[in-house]
Amino acid sequence: MTATRNVCYTLINVPMDMEPPSEVRLKMDLEKGQIKAKTEALKKVIIMILNGEKLPGLLMTIIRFVLPLQDHTIKKLLLVFWEIVPKTTPDGKLLQEMILVCDAYRKDLQHPNEFIRGSTLRFLCKLKEAELLEPLMPAIRACLEHRHSYVRRNAVLAIYTIYRNFEHLIPDAPELIRNFLVNEKDASCKRNAFMMLIHADQNRALDFLSTCIDQVHTFGDILQLVIVELIYKVCHANPSERARFIRCIYNLLQSSSPAVKYEAAGTLVTLSNAPTAIKAAAQCYIDLIIKESDNNVKLIVLDRLIELKEHPTHERVLQDLVMDILRVLSAPDLEVRKKTLQLALDLISSRNVEELVIVLKKEVIKTNNVTEHEDTDRYRQLLVRTLHTCSVRFPDMAANVIPVLMEFLSDSNEAAAADVLEFIREAIQRFDSLRPLIIEKMLEVFHAIRAVKIYRGALWILGEYCITKDDIQSVMTEVRRSLGEIPIVENEIKKELGEVKAGDEVMTAPVQRLVTEMGTYVTQSALSSSWPSKKEEDRPPLRGFLMDGNFYVAASLATTLTKLALRYVSLVQDKRKQNSFVAESMLIMSTVLHLGKSVLPKKPITDDDVDRISLCLKKESKKRSIAVQADDPIFFMQLTAKNELTSKEDQFQLSLLAAMGNTQRKEAADALASKLNKVTQLTGFSDPVYAEAYVHVNQYNIVLDVLVVNQTSDTLQNCTLELATLGDLKLVEKPSPLTLAPHDFANIKANIKVASTENGIIFGNIVYDVSGAGSDRNCVVLSDIHIDIMDYIQPASCTDAEFRQMWAEFEWENKVTVNTNMTDLNEYLQHILKSTNMKCLTPEKASSGFCGFMAANLYARSIFGEDALANVSIEKPIHLGPDALLSGHIRIRAKSQGMALSLGDKLNLSQKKSRT
């Protein structure tokens, strides 16, 4: 309601190229011109007065020849004219001519046209002369009983303004408005009257509310909003009043207006901590999220729910509403779904986890084979990760989740399938009782896997965890099924020859017989250097991978078969069965090697893969005693310095706190100092106009609060702040001109919209006219204001897979050479993190200790949803001594060019650390 205390000004656009007409010409047009000529002349008079011209000779002309006219355009212009024209003599007394004006407006207040009455009442709100208002008070009072709501609504505003400025003119205004409020039916009129009572006589407002508190739900939404605000203020000022009005807030939760419901729910939470109140408010928030179509509204209300969850006593209440919260998943926006799933995860407990998993399983099934929305695949990933977390925290649920998720190993979206594979790998290691189920489901979907990376992961799981004879034999069966008929080379040649005969295609050259490195023959046609590829759907999956040249999966297959063969030999005592299984495994490896050396695949096999498969083919000659396993952990405590061991702090406790993110941050020593740092001096102290700006950066806009000081003894007219921007910044509105008295000062606010994350520059000047001077306009050039990109970047986290995917997708890269005066690797990394607001994704353990080089991945996210990646690769040349400076590079990748360049500029400016 603070907006009602501000003065409302009329702003008029003044053409800069307009020639000021003479006073004589204006007088003639106002006296003898037609309506159109009088209208144009009146406009010119208004503009000239705004520019500081004194036109006292025209006052009586306008009163005599323009004021009596009934043209609506003329009347609107006259309202502006009487607002800006000087109404007093130099000694402060009211001009005699204004009595005639007052009489004219008394007639307008009694005019039969409701628009003229209403606009006149609005004009009276701007008058600051009590002598003008006093004769009009009876007419203003009479307007409260007008038949039209527009007149009554503005009459209430006029009475409120006059009562606030000149209480002696209408001392009974609160009682008058109270009586008006009782009988009024129009919602807007009741809202204005109630708002006046809140600020003029709060007790009367409360008395009125008490008489109609049971009918509040029938009021209009604009009046309900004011009532909610009143209850909030009263109950916080006097807590004993809560019981009196809390039932009213409960009723307003059922309002038909979303705005009223939102404000009522927020007020209810602040008034009561009772579980019923919290549940009612949370239920109201959930209904708003589901029913509102605007995604911004959904996100804002979701944030309110998340704030409720942060309170320990409220969390238990929200846990009972998890199923209602999950109804929000019906929204198509991915960000809304992501926040909803995260909130549900935070509220999960043993009481609701089963219901939560059932809903998530249904959502996962809904996304299967659905491609109408571009975010469906990403939504499926979110669901998989949520189910993953549920299964890890509540192992009893894993058995219900695994069969559903394993169907998605064959999904066309590799990212979603990779998330499922990661979950399966963790589950099979963590839950021994579920291994038979996982192996069974894996064998069922194995043949349907279409992504080569997922196929490799599935092979590893089967090779690592198949421990029974039947499972091992089933894996071999699935491998043969996925590989097709062997030997592969001969089979593929037969297929191709069959196709040539079927198409009656004539060979243009004789068929050659080539000898490969393996000593076998390959048939090659002169039609092409390699055989035409068969359609992928005609080939089994593994054979398709090999024909495409993906022989890394063949190396994985060889390793898996070797594991299974050795395990089968230890389980089965029958030598014939042992030899049969081993021979089949060796046949598969050799036919893959044969295929890799031929010209059939799109790409030949690499030497590394040949070595790996050849090594798996060799039989172990003798048992070797392994002293230390390759994956045994190394105890770094042995490398700890002696002075660290004598530390009085509990190192284990500190490590635990760091892992949980509970390390204490040093707060700023002086909060005022940080605010003063945002003050930018725009002009010099010797300039005629001194200016400085406080730069207040919000999320999506920048507010410049510019202090302008007139350091001269002249009156500066039309003092205008002219601003322009560089970068993705946009000036919302042009600041209005103002007049500065000698040695006076004023504050000008300018709003600038920010559209993306990049460095921006605001520049401009201040122009003004000196009163009485005949020269051109004066100009003071302002210093530039640089907007720091750090105001929009926040540290964020992502998985390694997401980092690699974004690194491959982002097209803009900026490579910054390390140029610093620091000598310690960790110190330099921490300095970079602090300067760029990025977060280090590389674990602290990996970057600790002493080493001559360091590599770390950094990640940050802007408030506009833009991602920024960085890779730090630095080294310390130890051979140059302990004081050697660091060298290396920092590679930055972002989706937009502006963000990559701006981050690089920030790094270049902040690489060196100031020496104190």
PDB file of C-alpha atoms in Angstrom, residues 618-824:
ATOM      1  CA  LYS A 618      46.163 -67.609 -24.782  1.00  0.00           C
ATOM      2  CA  LYS A 619      45.899 -70.280 -22.073  1.00  0.00           C
ATOM      3  CA  GLU A 620      47.360 -69.530 -18.654  1.00  0.00           C
ATOM      4  CA  SER A 621      50.653 -71.437 -18.414  1.00  0.00           C
ATOM      5  CA  LYS A 622      51.032 -71.576 -14.651  1.00  0.00           C
ATOM      6  CA  LYS A 623      49.493 -70.192 -11.536  1.00  0.00           C
ATOM      7  CA  ARG A 624      50.874 -66.899 -10.341  1.00  0.00           C
ATOM      8  CA  SER A 625      50.767 -65.732  -6.790  1.00  0.00           C
ATOM      9  CA  ILE A 626      49.414 -62.214  -6.623  1.00  0.00           C
ATOM     10  CA  ALA A 627      50.951 -60.297  -3.766  1.00  0.00           C
ATOM     11  CA  VAL A 628      48.894 -57.122  -4.178  1.00  0.00           C
ATOM     12  CA  GLN A 629      45.683 -56.631  -6.108  1.00  0.00           C
ATOM     13  CA  ALA A 630      45.722 -53.885  -8.736  1.00  0.00           C
ATOM     14  CA  ASP A 631      42.713 -52.147  -7.254  1.00  0.00           C
ATOM     15  CA  ASP A 632      43.840 -52.254  -3.609  1.00  0.00           C
ATOM     16  CA  PRO A 633      43.607 -48.811  -1.967  1.00  0.00           C
ATOM     17  CA  ILE A 634      46.733 -46.875  -1.039  1.00  0.00           C
ATOM     18  CA  PHE A 635      46.895 -45.448   2.476  1.00  0.00           C
ATOM     19  CA  PHE A 636      47.956 -41.833   2.059  1.00  0.00           C
ATOM     20  CA  MET A 637      48.134 -41.332   5.847  1.00  0.00           C
ATOM     21  CA  GLN A 638      51.716 -42.597   5.607  1.00  0.00           C
ATOM     22  CA  LEU A 639      52.567 -39.543   3.540  1.00  0.00           C
ATOM     23  CA  THR A 640      51.137 -37.073   6.082  1.00  0.00           C
ATOM     24  CA  ALA A 641      53.666 -34.586   7.435  1.00  0.00           C
ATOM     25  CA  LYS A 642      54.565 -34.815  11.124  1.00  0.00           C
ATOM     26  CA  ASN A 643      53.381 -31.303  11.917  1.00  0.00           C
ATOM     27  CA  GLU A 644      49.930 -32.207  10.557  1.00  0.00           C
ATOM     28  CA  LEU A 645      49.669 -35.219  12.834  1.00  0.00           C
ATOM     29  CA  THR A 646      50.149 -33.037  15.904  1.00  0.00           C
ATOM     30  CA  SER A 647      47.189 -30.798  15.014  1.00  0.00           C
ATOM     31  CA  LYS A 648      44.762 -30.372  17.877  1.00  0.00           C
ATOM     32  CA  GLU A 649      41.740 -30.492  15.551  1.00  0.00           C
ATOM     33  CA  ASP A 650      39.894 -33.731  14.952  1.00  0.00           C
ATOM     34  CA  GLN A 651      40.866 -34.481  11.326  1.00  0.00           C
ATOM     35  CA  PHE A 652      38.196 -37.155  10.896  1.00  0.00           C
ATOM     36  CA  GLN A 653      35.495 -34.788  12.108  1.00  0.00           C
ATOM     37  CA  LEU A 654      36.717 -32.065   9.755  1.00  0.00           C
ATOM     38  CA  SER A 655      36.701 -34.498   6.824  1.00  0.00           C
ATOM     39  CA  LEU A 656      33.156 -35.567   7.673  1.00  0.00           C
ATOM     40  CA  LEU A 657      31.970 -31.965   7.884  1.00  0.00           C
ATOM     41  CA  ALA A 658      33.611 -31.145   4.555  1.00  0.00           C
ATOM     42  CA  ALA A 659      31.928 -34.133   2.908  1.00  0.00           C
ATOM     43  CA  MET A 660      28.551 -33.081   4.265  1.00  0.00           C
ATOM     44  CA  GLY A 661      29.035 -29.485   3.094  1.00  0.00           C
ATOM     45  CA  ASN A 662      28.852 -28.088   6.631  1.00  0.00           C
ATOM     46  CA  THR A 663      32.115 -26.210   6.602  1.00  0.00           C
ATOM     47  CA  GLN A 664      31.735 -22.751   8.054  1.00  0.00           C
ATOM     48  CA  ARG A 665      32.158 -19.852   5.706  1.00  0.00           C
ATOM     49  CA  LYS A 666      33.721 -16.619   6.751  1.00  0.00           C
ATOM     50  CA  GLU A 667      31.150 -13.907   6.510  1.00  0.00           C
ATOM     51  CA  ALA A 668      31.975 -10.479   5.229  1.00  0.00           C
ATOM     52  CA  ALA A 669      33.605  -8.393   7.943  1.00  0.00           C
ATOM     53  CA  ASP A 670      31.579  -5.321   7.154  1.00  0.00           C
ATOM     54  CA  ALA A 671      28.204  -5.482   5.419  1.00  0.00           C
ATOM     55  CA  LEU A 672      28.262  -1.730   4.766  1.00  0.00           C
ATOM     56  CA  ALA A 673      31.573  -1.972   2.940  1.00  0.00           C
ATOM     57  CA  SER A 674      30.104  -4.353   0.365  1.00  0.00           C
ATOM     58  CA  LYS A 675      27.304  -1.862  -0.370  1.00  0.00           C
ATOM     59  CA  LEU A 676      29.705   1.040  -0.719  1.00  0.00           C
ATOM     60  CA  ASN A 677      31.682  -0.986  -3.239  1.00  0.00           C
ATOM     61  CA  LYS A 678      28.673  -0.807  -5.572  1.00  0.00           C
ATOM     62  CA  VAL A 679      28.696   3.007  -5.675  1.00  0.00           C
ATOM     63  CA  THR A 680      30.205   4.238  -8.925  1.00  0.00           C
ATOM     64  CA  GLN A 681      31.324   7.855  -9.407  1.00  0.00           C
ATOM     65  CA  LEU A 682      30.044   9.076 -12.765  1.00  0.00           C
ATOM     66  CA  THR A 683      31.386  12.676 -12.949  1.00  0.00           C
ATOM     67  CA  GLY A 684      34.195  14.697 -11.435  1.00  0.00           C
ATOM     68  CA  PHE A 685      33.905  16.809  -8.291  1.00  0.00           C
ATOM     69  CA  SER A 686      34.574  19.981 -10.316  1.00  0.00           C
ATOM     70  CA  ASP A 687      31.860  19.354 -12.903  1.00  0.00           C
ATOM     71  CA  PRO A 688      28.801  21.647 -12.701  1.00  0.00           C
ATOM     72  CA  VAL A 689      26.675  18.532 -12.123  1.00  0.00           C
ATOM     73  CA  TYR A 690      28.062  15.830  -9.871  1.00  0.00           C
ATOM     74  CA  ALA A 691      26.603  12.324 -10.262  1.00  0.00           C
ATOM     75  CA  GLU A 692      27.183   8.963  -8.700  1.00  0.00           C
ATOM     76  CA  ALA A 693      25.237   5.714  -9.056  1.00  0.00           C
ATOM     77  CA  TYR A 694      24.431   2.842  -6.746  1.00  0.00           C
ATOM     78  CA  VAL A 695      24.240  -0.258  -8.948  1.00  0.00           C
ATOM     79  CA  HIS A 696      21.701  -2.711  -7.554  1.00  0.00           C
ATOM     80  CA  VAL A 697      21.804  -5.988  -9.502  1.00  0.00           C
ATOM     81  CA  ASN A 698      18.724  -8.189  -9.315  1.00  0.00           C
ATOM     82  CA  GLN A 699      18.322 -11.494 -11.125  1.00  0.00           C
ATOM     83  CA  TYR A 700      16.834 -10.195 -14.352  1.00  0.00           C
ATOM     84  CA  ASN A 701      17.255  -6.437 -14.133  1.00  0.00           C
ATOM     85  CA  ILE A 702      19.647  -3.754 -12.941  1.00  0.00           C
ATOM     86  CA  VAL A 703      18.426  -0.719 -11.012  1.00  0.00           C
ATOM     87  CA  LEU A 704      20.611   2.373 -11.196  1.00  0.00           C
ATOM     88  CA  ASP A 705      19.956   4.801  -8.345  1.00  0.00           C
ATOM     89  CA  VAL A 706      21.730   7.922  -9.608  1.00  0.00           C
ATOM     90  CA  LEU A 707      22.355  10.852  -7.271  1.00  0.00           C
ATOM     91  CA  VAL A 708      22.506  14.128  -9.245  1.00  0.00           C
ATOM     92  CA  VAL A 709      23.822  17.236  -7.462  1.00  0.00           C
ATOM     93  CA  ASN A 710      23.615  20.778  -8.863  1.00  0.00           C
ATOM     94  CA  GLN A 711      26.945  22.356  -7.836  1.00  0.00           C
ATOM     95  CA  THR A 712      26.168  25.702  -9.457  1.00  0.00           C
ATOM     96  CA  SER A 713      24.166  28.693  -8.244  1.00  0.00           C
ATOM     97  CA  ASP A 714      21.883  28.501 -11.322  1.00  0.00           C
ATOM     98  CA  THR A 715      18.578  26.683 -11.718  1.00  0.00           C
ATOM     99  CA  LEU A 716      19.023  23.745 -14.075  1.00  0.00           C
ATOM    100  CA  GLN A 717      15.959  23.043 -16.181  1.00  0.00           C
ATOM    101  CA  ASN A 718      15.168  19.898 -18.151  1.00  0.00           C
ATOM    102  CA  CYS A 719      18.004  18.097 -16.427  1.00  0.00           C
ATOM    103  CA  THR A 720      17.885  14.720 -18.162  1.00  0.00           C
ATOM    104  CA  LEU A 721      19.853  11.526 -17.585  1.00  0.00           C
ATOM    105  CA  GLU A 722      20.494   9.979 -21.004  1.00  0.00           C
ATOM    106  CA  LEU A 723      21.701   6.367 -20.903  1.00  0.00           C
ATOM    107  CA  ALA A 724      22.771   3.825 -23.490  1.00  0.00           C
ATOM    108  CA  THR A 725      24.022   0.242 -23.195  1.00  0.00           C
ATOM    109  CA  LEU A 726      26.481  -2.164 -24.789  1.00  0.00           C
ATOM    110  CA  GLY A 727      25.936  -5.905 -24.552  1.00  0.00           C
ATOM    111  CA  ASP A 728      22.697  -7.757 -23.995  1.00  0.00           C
ATOM    112  CA  LEU A 729      21.250  -4.964 -21.838  1.00  0.00           C
ATOM    113  CA  LYS A 730      18.132  -2.942 -22.605  1.00  0.00           C
ATOM    114  CA  LEU A 731      16.939   0.308 -21.053  1.00  0.00           C
ATOM    115  CA  VAL A 732      13.351  -0.254 -19.909  1.00  0.00           C
ATOM    116  CA  GLU A 733      12.233   3.381 -19.899  1.00  0.00           C
ATOM    117  CA  LYS A 734      13.818   6.760 -20.383  1.00  0.00           C
ATOM    118  CA  PRO A 735      14.245   8.706 -17.100  1.00  0.00           C
ATOM    119  CA  SER A 736      12.021  11.791 -17.021  1.00  0.00           C
ATOM    120  CA  PRO A 737      13.527  15.318 -16.980  1.00  0.00           C
ATOM    121  CA  LEU A 738      13.611  17.301 -13.768  1.00  0.00           C
ATOM    122  CA  THR A 739      14.434  20.798 -12.519  1.00  0.00           C
ATOM    123  CA  LEU A 740      17.239  21.340 -10.002  1.00  0.00           C
ATOM    124  CA  ALA A 741      17.390  24.432  -7.811  1.00  0.00           C
ATOM    125  CA  PRO A 742      20.811  25.949  -6.985  1.00  0.00           C
ATOM    126  CA  HIS A 743      22.896  23.465  -4.950  1.00  0.00           C
ATOM    127  CA  ASP A 744      19.949  21.075  -4.895  1.00  0.00           C
ATOM    128  CA  PHE A 745      20.111  17.341  -5.463  1.00  0.00           C
ATOM    129  CA  ALA A 746      17.777  14.614  -6.679  1.00  0.00           C
ATOM    130  CA  ASN A 747      17.715  10.855  -7.169  1.00  0.00           C
ATOM    131  CA  ILE A 748      16.923   9.366 -10.551  1.00  0.00           C
ATOM    132  CA  LYS A 749      16.186   5.673 -10.934  1.00  0.00           C
ATOM    133  CA  ALA A 750      16.676   3.788 -14.181  1.00  0.00           C
ATOM    134  CA  ASN A 751      15.730   0.160 -14.862  1.00  0.00           C
ATOM    135  CA  ILE A 752      17.801  -1.924 -17.258  1.00  0.00           C
ATOM    136  CA  LYS A 753      16.689  -5.379 -18.386  1.00  0.00           C
ATOM    137  CA  VAL A 754      19.275  -8.160 -18.578  1.00  0.00           C
ATOM    138  CA  ALA A 755      18.711 -10.902 -21.150  1.00  0.00           C
ATOM    139  CA  SER A 756      21.830 -13.088 -20.996  1.00  0.00           C
ATOM    140  CA  THR A 757      25.062 -13.677 -19.133  1.00  0.00           C
ATOM    141  CA  GLU A 758      27.783 -11.483 -20.576  1.00  0.00           C
ATOM    142  CA  ASN A 759      29.704  -8.388 -19.624  1.00  0.00           C
ATOM    143  CA  GLY A 760      27.804  -5.185 -20.244  1.00  0.00           C
ATOM    144  CA  ILE A 761      28.596  -1.467 -20.245  1.00  0.00           C
ATOM    145  CA  ILE A 762      26.237   1.375 -19.379  1.00  0.00           C
ATOM    146  CA  PHE A 763      27.267   4.854 -20.541  1.00  0.00           C
ATOM    147  CA  GLY A 764      25.634   8.183 -21.155  1.00  0.00           C
ATOM    148  CA  ASN A 765      25.537  11.852 -20.175  1.00  0.00           C
ATOM    149  CA  ILE A 766      23.533  14.456 -18.316  1.00  0.00           C
ATOM    150  CA  VAL A 767      22.106  17.343 -20.352  1.00  0.00           C
ATOM    151  CA  TYR A 768      20.443  20.427 -18.942  1.00  0.00           C
ATOM    152  CA  ASP A 769      19.434  24.048 -19.680  1.00  0.00           C
ATOM    153  CA  VAL A 770      20.456  26.982 -17.532  1.00  0.00           C
ATOM    154  CA  SER A 771      17.526  29.264 -16.701  1.00  0.00           C
ATOM    155  CA  GLY A 772      17.766  32.510 -18.678  1.00  0.00           C
ATOM    156  CA  ALA A 773      20.747  31.418 -20.782  1.00  0.00           C
ATOM    157  CA  GLY A 774      20.496  31.718 -24.538  1.00  0.00           C
ATOM    158  CA  SER A 775      23.138  29.111 -25.383  1.00  0.00           C
ATOM    159  CA  ASP A 776      22.583  25.535 -26.433  1.00  0.00           C
ATOM    160  CA  ARG A 777      22.002  22.723 -23.975  1.00  0.00           C
ATOM    161  CA  ASN A 778      24.876  21.843 -21.671  1.00  0.00           C
ATOM    162  CA  CYS A 779      26.211  18.316 -21.448  1.00  0.00           C
ATOM    163  CA  VAL A 780      28.244  16.410 -18.856  1.00  0.00           C
ATOM    164  CA  VAL A 781      29.659  13.080 -20.054  1.00  0.00           C
ATOM    165  CA  LEU A 782      29.396  10.244 -17.509  1.00  0.00           C
ATOM    166  CA  SER A 783      31.943   7.573 -16.756  1.00  0.00           C
ATOM    167  CA  ASP A 784      31.140   4.063 -17.957  1.00  0.00           C
ATOM    168  CA  ILE A 785      29.504   1.558 -15.598  1.00  0.00           C
ATOM    169  CA  HIS A 786      30.768  -1.984 -16.137  1.00  0.00           C
ATOM    170  CA  ILE A 787      28.337  -4.761 -15.206  1.00  0.00           C
ATOM    171  CA  ASP A 788      30.201  -7.751 -13.827  1.00  0.00           C
ATOM    172  CA  ILE A 789      29.286 -11.181 -15.186  1.00  0.00           C
ATOM    173  CA  MET A 790      29.838 -12.581 -11.687  1.00  0.00           C
ATOM    174  CA  ASP A 791      26.518 -11.110 -10.542  1.00  0.00           C
ATOM    175  CA  TYR A 792      24.711 -13.658 -12.716  1.00  0.00           C
ATOM    176  CA  ILE A 793      26.857 -16.781 -12.286  1.00  0.00           C
ATOM    177  CA  GLN A 794      26.304 -19.194  -9.414  1.00  0.00           C
ATOM    178  CA  PRO A 795      28.202 -22.370  -8.489  1.00  0.00           C
ATOM    179  CA  ALA A 796      26.395 -25.540  -9.536  1.00  0.00           C
ATOM    180  CA  SER A 797      26.918 -29.291  -9.724  1.00  0.00           C
ATOM    181  CA  CYS A 798      26.505 -31.864 -12.465  1.00  0.00           C
ATOM    182  CA  THR A 799      27.504 -35.470 -12.993  1.00  0.00           C
ATOM    183  CA  ASP A 800      30.595 -36.512 -14.923  1.00  0.00           C
ATOM    184  CA  ALA A 801      28.432 -37.843 -17.737  1.00  0.00           C
ATOM    185  CA  GLU A 802      26.548 -34.549 -18.033  1.00  0.00           C
ATOM    186  CA  PHE A 803      29.834 -32.608 -17.991  1.00  0.00           C
ATOM    187  CA  ARG A 804      31.265 -34.720 -20.805  1.00  0.00           C
ATOM    188  CA  GLN A 805      28.085 -34.431 -22.827  1.00  0.00           C
ATOM    189  CA  MET A 806      27.961 -30.632 -22.495  1.00  0.00           C
ATOM    190  CA  TRP A 807      31.699 -30.400 -23.252  1.00  0.00           C
ATOM    191  CA  ALA A 808      31.109 -32.228 -26.521  1.00  0.00           C
ATOM    192  CA  GLU A 809      27.994 -30.228 -27.449  1.00  0.00           C
ATOM    193  CA  PHE A 810      29.068 -26.658 -26.650  1.00  0.00           C
ATOM    194  CA  GLU A 811      30.529 -24.946 -29.683  1.00  0.00           C
ATOM    195  CA  TRP A 812      32.173 -21.859 -28.149  1.00  0.00           C
ATOM    196  CA  GLU A 813      35.578 -22.353 -26.549  1.00  0.00           C
ATOM    197  CA  ASN A 814      37.893 -19.745 -25.026  1.00  0.00           C
ATOM    198  CA  LYS A 815      41.442 -20.776 -24.139  1.00  0.00           C
ATOM    199  CA  VAL A 816      43.101 -18.632 -21.465  1.00  0.00           C
ATOM    200  CA  THR A 817      46.830 -18.867 -20.820  1.00  0.00           C
ATOM    201  CA  VAL A 818      47.828 -18.994 -17.163  1.00  0.00           C
ATOM    202  CA  ASN A 819      49.715 -15.831 -16.223  1.00  0.00           C
ATOM    203  CA  THR A 820      49.934 -15.530 -12.468  1.00  0.00           C
ATOM    204  CA  ASN A 821      52.325 -14.594  -9.680  1.00  0.00           C
ATOM    205  CA  MET A 822      51.229 -17.542  -7.534  1.00  0.00           C
ATOM    206  CA  THR A 823      53.453 -20.563  -6.986  1.00  0.00           C
ATOM    207  CA  ASP A 824      51.068 -23.049  -5.359  1.00  0.00           C
TER     208      ASP A 824
END
